[in-house]
PDB file of C-alpha atoms in Angstrom:
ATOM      1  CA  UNK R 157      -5.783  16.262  26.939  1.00  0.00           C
ATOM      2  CA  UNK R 158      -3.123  17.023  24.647  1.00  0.00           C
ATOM      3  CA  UNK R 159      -4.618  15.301  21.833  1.00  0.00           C
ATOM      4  CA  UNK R 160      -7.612  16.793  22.708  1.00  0.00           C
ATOM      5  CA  UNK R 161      -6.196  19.995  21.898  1.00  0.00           C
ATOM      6  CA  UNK R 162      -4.165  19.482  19.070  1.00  0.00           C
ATOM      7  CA  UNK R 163      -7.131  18.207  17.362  1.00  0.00           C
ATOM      8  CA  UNK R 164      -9.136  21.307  18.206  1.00  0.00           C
ATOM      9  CA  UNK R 165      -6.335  22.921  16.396  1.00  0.00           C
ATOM     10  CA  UNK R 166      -6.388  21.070  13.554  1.00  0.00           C
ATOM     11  CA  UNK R 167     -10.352  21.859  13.084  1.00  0.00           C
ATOM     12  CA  UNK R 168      -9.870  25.273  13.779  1.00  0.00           C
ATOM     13  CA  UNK R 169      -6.754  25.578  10.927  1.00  0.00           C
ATOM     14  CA  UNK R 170      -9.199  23.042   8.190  1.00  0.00           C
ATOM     15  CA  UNK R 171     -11.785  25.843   8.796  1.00  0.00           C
ATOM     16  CA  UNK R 172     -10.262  28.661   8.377  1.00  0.00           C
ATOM     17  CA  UNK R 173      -8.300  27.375   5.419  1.00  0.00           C
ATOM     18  CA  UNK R 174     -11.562  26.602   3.711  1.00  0.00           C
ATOM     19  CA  UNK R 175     -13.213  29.734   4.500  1.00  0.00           C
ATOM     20  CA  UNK R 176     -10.219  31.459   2.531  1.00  0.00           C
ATOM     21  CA  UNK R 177     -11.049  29.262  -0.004  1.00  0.00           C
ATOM     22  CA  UNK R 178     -14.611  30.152  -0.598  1.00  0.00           C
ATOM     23  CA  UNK R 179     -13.987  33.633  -0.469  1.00  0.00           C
ATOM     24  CA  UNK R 180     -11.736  33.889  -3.280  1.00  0.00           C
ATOM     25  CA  UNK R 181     -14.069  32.211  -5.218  1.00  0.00           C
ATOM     26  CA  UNK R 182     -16.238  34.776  -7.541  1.00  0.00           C
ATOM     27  CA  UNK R 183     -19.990  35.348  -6.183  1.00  0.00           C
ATOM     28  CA  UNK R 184     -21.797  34.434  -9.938  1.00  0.00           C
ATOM     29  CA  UNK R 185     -20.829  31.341 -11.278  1.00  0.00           C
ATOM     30  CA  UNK R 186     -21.862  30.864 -15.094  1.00  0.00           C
ATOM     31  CA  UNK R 187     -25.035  28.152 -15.165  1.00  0.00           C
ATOM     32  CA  UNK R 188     -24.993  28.091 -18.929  1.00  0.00           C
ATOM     33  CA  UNK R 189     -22.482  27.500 -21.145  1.00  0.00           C
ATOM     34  CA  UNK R 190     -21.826  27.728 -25.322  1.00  0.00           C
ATOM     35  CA  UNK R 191     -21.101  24.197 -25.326  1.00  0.00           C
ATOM     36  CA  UNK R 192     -23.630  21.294 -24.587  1.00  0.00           C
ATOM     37  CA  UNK R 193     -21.108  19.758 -21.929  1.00  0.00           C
ATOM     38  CA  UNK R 194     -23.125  17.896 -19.316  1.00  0.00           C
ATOM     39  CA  UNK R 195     -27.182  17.216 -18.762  1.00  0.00           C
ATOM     40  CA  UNK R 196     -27.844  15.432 -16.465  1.00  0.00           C
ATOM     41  CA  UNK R 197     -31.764  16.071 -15.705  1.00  0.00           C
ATOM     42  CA  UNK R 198     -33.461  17.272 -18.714  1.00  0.00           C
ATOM     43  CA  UNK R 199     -36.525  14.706 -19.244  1.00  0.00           C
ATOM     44  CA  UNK R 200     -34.963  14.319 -22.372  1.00  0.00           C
ATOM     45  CA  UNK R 201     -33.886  10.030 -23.174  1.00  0.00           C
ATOM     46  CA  UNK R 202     -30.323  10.042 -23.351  1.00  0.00           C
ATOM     47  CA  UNK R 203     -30.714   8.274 -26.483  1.00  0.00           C
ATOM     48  CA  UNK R 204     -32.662  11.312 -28.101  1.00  0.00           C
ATOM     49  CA  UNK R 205     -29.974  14.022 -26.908  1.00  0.00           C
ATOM     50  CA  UNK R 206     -28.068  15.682 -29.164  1.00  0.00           C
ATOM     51  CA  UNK R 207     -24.992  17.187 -27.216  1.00  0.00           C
ATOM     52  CA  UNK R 208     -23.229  18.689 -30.196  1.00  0.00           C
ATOM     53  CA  UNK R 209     -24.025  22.536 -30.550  1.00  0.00           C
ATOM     54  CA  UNK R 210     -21.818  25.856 -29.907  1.00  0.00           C
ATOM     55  CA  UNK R 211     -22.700  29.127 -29.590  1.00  0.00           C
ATOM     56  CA  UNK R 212     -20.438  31.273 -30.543  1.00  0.00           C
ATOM     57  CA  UNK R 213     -20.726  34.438 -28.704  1.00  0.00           C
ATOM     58  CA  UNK R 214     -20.923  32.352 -25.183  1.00  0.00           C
ATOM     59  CA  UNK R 215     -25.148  32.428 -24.926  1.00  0.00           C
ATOM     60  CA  UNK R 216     -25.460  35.567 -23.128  1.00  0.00           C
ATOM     61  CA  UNK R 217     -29.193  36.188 -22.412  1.00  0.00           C
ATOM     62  CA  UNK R 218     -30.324  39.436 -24.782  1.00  0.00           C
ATOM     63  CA  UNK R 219     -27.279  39.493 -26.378  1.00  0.00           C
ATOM     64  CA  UNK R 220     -28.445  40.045 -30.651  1.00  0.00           C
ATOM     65  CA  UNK R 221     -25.573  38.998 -32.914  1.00  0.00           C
ATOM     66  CA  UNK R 222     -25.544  35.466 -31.127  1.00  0.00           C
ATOM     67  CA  UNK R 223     -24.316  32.273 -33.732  1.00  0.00           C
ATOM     68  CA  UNK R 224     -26.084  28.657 -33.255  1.00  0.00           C
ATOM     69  CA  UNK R 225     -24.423  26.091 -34.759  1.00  0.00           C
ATOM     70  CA  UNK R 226     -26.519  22.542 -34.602  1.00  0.00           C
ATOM     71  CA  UNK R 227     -24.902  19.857 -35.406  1.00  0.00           C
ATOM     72  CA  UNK R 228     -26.855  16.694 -36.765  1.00  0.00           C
ATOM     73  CA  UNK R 229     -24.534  13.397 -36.225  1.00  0.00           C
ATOM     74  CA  UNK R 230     -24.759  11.840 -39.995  1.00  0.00           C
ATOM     75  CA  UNK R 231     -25.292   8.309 -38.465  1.00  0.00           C
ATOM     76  CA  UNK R 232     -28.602   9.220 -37.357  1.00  0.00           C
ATOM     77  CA  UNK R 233     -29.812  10.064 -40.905  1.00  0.00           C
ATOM     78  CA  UNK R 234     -30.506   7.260 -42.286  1.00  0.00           C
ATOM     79  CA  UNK R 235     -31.819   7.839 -46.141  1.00  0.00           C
ATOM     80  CA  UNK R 236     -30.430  11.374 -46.627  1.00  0.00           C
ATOM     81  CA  UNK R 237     -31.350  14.750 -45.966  1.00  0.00           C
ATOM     82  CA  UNK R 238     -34.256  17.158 -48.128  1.00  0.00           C
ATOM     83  CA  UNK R 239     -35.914  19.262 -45.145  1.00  0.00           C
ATOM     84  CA  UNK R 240     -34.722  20.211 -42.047  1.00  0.00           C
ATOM     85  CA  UNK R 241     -37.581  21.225 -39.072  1.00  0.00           C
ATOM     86  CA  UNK R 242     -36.250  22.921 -36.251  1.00  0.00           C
ATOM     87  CA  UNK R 243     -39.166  23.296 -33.047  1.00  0.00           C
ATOM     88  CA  UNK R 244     -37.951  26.004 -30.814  1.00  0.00           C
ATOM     89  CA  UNK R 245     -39.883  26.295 -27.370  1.00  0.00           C
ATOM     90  CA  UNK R 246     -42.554  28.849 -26.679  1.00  0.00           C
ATOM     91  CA  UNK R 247     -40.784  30.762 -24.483  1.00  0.00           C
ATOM     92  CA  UNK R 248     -38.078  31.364 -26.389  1.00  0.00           C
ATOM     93  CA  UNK R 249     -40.090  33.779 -28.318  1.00  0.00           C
ATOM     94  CA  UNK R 250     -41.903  34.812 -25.330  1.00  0.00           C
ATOM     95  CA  UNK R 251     -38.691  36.504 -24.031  1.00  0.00           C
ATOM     96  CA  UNK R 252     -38.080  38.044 -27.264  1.00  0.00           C
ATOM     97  CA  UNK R 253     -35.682  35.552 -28.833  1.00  0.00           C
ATOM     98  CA  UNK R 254     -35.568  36.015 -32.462  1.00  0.00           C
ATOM     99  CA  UNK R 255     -33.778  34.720 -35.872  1.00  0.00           C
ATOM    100  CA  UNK R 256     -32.663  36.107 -38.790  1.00  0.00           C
ATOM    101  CA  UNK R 257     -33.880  33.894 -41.523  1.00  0.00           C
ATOM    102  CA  UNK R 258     -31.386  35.877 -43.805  1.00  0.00           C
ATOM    103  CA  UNK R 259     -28.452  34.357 -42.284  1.00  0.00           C
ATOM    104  CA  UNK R 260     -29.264  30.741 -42.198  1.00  0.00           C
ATOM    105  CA  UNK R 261     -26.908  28.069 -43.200  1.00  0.00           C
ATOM    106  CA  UNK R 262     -26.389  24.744 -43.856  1.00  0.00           C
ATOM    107  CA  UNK R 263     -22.800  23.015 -44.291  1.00  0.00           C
ATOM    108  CA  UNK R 264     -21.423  19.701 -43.733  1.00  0.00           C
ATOM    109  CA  UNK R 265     -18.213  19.109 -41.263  1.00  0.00           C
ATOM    110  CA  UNK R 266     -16.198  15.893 -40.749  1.00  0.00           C
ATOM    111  CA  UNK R 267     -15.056  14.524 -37.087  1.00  0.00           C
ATOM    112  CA  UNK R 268     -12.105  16.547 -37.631  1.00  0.00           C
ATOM    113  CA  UNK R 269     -14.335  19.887 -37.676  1.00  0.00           C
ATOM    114  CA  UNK R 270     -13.257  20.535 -41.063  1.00  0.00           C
ATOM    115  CA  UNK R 271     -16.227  22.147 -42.800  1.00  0.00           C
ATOM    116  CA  UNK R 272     -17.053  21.400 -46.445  1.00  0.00           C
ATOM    117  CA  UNK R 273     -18.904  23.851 -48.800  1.00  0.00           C
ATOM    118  CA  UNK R 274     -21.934  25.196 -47.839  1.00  0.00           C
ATOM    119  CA  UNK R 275     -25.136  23.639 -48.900  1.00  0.00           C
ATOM    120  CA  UNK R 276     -27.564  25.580 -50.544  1.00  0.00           C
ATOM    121  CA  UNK R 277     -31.091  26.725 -49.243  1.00  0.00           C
ATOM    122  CA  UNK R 278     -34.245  26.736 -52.022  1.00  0.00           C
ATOM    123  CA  UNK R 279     -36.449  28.118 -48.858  1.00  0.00           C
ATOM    124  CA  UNK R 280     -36.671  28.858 -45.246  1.00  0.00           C
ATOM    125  CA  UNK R 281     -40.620  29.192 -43.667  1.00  0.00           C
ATOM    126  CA  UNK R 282     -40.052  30.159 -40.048  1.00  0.00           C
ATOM    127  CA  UNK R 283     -43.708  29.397 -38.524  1.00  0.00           C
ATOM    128  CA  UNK R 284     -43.886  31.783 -35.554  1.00  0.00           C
ATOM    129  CA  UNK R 285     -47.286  30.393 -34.472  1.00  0.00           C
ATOM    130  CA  UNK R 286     -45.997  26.519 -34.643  1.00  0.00           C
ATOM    131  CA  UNK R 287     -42.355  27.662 -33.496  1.00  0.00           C
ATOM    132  CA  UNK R 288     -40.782  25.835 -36.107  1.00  0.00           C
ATOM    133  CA  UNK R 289     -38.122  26.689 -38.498  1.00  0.00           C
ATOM    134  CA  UNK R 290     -38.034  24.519 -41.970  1.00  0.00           C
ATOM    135  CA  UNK R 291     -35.659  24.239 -44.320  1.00  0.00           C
ATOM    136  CA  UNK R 292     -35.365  22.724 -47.840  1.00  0.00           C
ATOM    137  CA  UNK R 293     -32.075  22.445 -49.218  1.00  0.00           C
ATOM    138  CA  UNK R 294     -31.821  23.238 -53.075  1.00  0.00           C
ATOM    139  CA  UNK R 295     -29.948  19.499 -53.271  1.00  0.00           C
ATOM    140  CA  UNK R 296     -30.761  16.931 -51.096  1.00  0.00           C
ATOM    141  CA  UNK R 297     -27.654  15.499 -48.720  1.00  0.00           C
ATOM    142  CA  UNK R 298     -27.216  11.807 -49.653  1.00  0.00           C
ATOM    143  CA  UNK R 299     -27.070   9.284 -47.236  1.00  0.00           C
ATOM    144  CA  UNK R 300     -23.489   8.237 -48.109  1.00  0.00           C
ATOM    145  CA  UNK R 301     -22.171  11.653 -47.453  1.00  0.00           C
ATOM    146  CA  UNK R 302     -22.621  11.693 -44.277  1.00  0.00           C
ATOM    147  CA  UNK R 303     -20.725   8.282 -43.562  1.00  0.00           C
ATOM    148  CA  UNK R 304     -17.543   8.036 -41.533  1.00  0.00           C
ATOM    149  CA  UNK R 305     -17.915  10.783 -38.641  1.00  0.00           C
ATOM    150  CA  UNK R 306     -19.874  13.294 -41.059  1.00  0.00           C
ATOM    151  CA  UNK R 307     -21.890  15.679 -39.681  1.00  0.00           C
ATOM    152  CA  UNK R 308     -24.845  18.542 -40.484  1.00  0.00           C
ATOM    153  CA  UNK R 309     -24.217  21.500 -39.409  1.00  0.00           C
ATOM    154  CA  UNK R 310     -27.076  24.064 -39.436  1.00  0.00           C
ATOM    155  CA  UNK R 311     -26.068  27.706 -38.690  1.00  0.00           C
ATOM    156  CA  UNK R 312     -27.938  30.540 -37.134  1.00  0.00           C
ATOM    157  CA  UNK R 313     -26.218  34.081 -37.280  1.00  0.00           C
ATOM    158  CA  UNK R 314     -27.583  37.160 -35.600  1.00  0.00           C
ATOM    159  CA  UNK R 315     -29.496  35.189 -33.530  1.00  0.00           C
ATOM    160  CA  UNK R 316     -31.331  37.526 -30.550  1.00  0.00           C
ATOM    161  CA  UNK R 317     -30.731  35.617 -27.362  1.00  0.00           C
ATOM    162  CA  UNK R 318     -33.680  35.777 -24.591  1.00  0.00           C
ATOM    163  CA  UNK R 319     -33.897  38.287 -22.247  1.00  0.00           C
ATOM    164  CA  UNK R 320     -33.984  35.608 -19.926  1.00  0.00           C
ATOM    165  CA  UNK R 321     -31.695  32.990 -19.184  1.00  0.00           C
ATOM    166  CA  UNK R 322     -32.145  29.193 -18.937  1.00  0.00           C
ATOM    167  CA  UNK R 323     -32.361  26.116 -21.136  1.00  0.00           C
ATOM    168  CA  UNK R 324     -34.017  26.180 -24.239  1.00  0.00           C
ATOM    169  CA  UNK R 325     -35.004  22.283 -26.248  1.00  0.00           C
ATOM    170  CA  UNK R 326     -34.507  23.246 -29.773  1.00  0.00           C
ATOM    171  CA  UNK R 327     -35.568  19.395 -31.406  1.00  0.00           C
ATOM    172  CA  UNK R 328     -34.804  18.442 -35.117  1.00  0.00           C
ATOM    173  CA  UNK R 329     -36.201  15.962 -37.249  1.00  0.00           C
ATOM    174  CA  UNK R 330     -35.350  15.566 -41.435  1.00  0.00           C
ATOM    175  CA  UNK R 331     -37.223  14.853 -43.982  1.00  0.00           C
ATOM    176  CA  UNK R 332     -35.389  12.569 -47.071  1.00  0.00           C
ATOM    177  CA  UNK R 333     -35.603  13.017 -50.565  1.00  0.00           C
ATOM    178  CA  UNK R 334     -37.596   9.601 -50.763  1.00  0.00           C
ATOM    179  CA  UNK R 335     -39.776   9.567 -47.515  1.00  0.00           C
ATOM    180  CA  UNK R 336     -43.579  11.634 -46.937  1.00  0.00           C
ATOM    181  CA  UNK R 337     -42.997  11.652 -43.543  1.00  0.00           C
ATOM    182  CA  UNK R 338     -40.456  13.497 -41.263  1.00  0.00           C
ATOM    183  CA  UNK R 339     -38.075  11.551 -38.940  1.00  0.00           C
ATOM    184  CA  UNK R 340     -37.191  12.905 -35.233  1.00  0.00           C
ATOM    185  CA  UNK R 341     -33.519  13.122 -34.633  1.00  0.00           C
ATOM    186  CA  UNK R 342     -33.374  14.502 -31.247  1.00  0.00           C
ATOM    187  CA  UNK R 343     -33.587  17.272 -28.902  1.00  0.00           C
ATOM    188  CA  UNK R 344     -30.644  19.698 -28.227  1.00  0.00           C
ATOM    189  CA  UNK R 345     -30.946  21.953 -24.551  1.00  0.00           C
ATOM    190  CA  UNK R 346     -29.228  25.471 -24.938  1.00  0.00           C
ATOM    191  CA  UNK R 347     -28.063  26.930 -22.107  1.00  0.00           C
ATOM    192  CA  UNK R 348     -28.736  30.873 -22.181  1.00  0.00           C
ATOM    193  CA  UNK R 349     -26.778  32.691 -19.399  1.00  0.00           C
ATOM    194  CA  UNK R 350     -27.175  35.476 -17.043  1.00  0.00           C
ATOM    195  CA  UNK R 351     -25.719  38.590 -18.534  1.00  0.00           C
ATOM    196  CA  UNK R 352     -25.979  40.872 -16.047  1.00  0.00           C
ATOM    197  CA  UNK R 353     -22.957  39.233 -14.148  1.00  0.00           C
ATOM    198  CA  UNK R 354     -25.324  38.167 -11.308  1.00  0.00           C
ATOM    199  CA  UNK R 355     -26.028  41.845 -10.045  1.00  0.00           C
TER     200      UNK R 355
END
């Protein structure tokens, strides 16, 4: 009977230390994040994810002076870099998320993040109807700079974040100096976030 008891005790004490626990806890916890970390169900291949983005304001949903920086990894261009196509989902626009194709750039950083001078843009067409953002660079990227850990780095400042939050597949494919037709690179899912605070 004893143990009996001191068991119930136990219980009762694992309980009501856990119940503390939850309650300091805060009641919204952040869904989306300004860093790709983990995806584990996004019906995207794992092979055609590309988990290197950041945003740098923290993807607040209808926040307007967001920054998107993609990042292309170098080893999956293959024979350079001419045009970049960026396909942006539907509703994205739909819940008035917007660009400014004034502030659009396109740089090259090693794996060290160090970023190298800015690549210059000939022309930007932003195809509302298609959803696709393309962009010719003024000099192609060759294939051998972007060996040994290079990446692409495309940058999106002012940015107007959705007025509603969720994930958002922004894909990329390039188009080289030499080929007619574009090659995908992958798809990257943006997390936009709740900024209301979850009131």
């Amino acid at each position: 009977m004893p143990a009996t008891a001191t068991l119930k005790r136990r219980f009762v004490t694992a309980i009501a230390a856990a119940s503390c626990l939850f309650a300091g806890l805060p009641a919204h916890v952040s869904w989306a994040q300004a860093t790709p970390g983990l995806t584990i169900f996004s019906g995207i291949p794992r092979e055609d994810l590309l988990n290197d983005y950041h945003l740098d304001f923290e993807g607040r949903s209808g926040f307007n002076r967001e920054r998107f920086k993609l990042r292309i990894p170098g080893n999956r261009v293959y024979a350079g870099v001419a045009d970049i196509y960026i396909t942006y989902p539907k509703y994205f626009k739909e819940n008035q998320g917007k660009f400014d194709l004034e502030k659009v750039e396109v740089r090259l950083k090693n794996d060290r993040d160090r970023t190298f001078p800015i690549r210059s843009v000939s022309e930007i067409d932003w195809s509302e109807q298609n959803y696709q953002i393309a962009i010719s660079l003024e000099q192609p990227i060759p294939a051998a700079e972007l060996e040994g850990g290079q990446k692409i780095e495309v940058v999106f400042s002012g940015v107007r974040n959705p007025d509603r939050p969720g994930f958002f597949y922004f894909s990329c494919e390039v188009q080289a100096p030499t080929e007619v037709v574009r090659r995908y690179i992958g798809t990257w899912v943006i997390g936009i976030d709740d900024s209301s605070g979850g009131e």
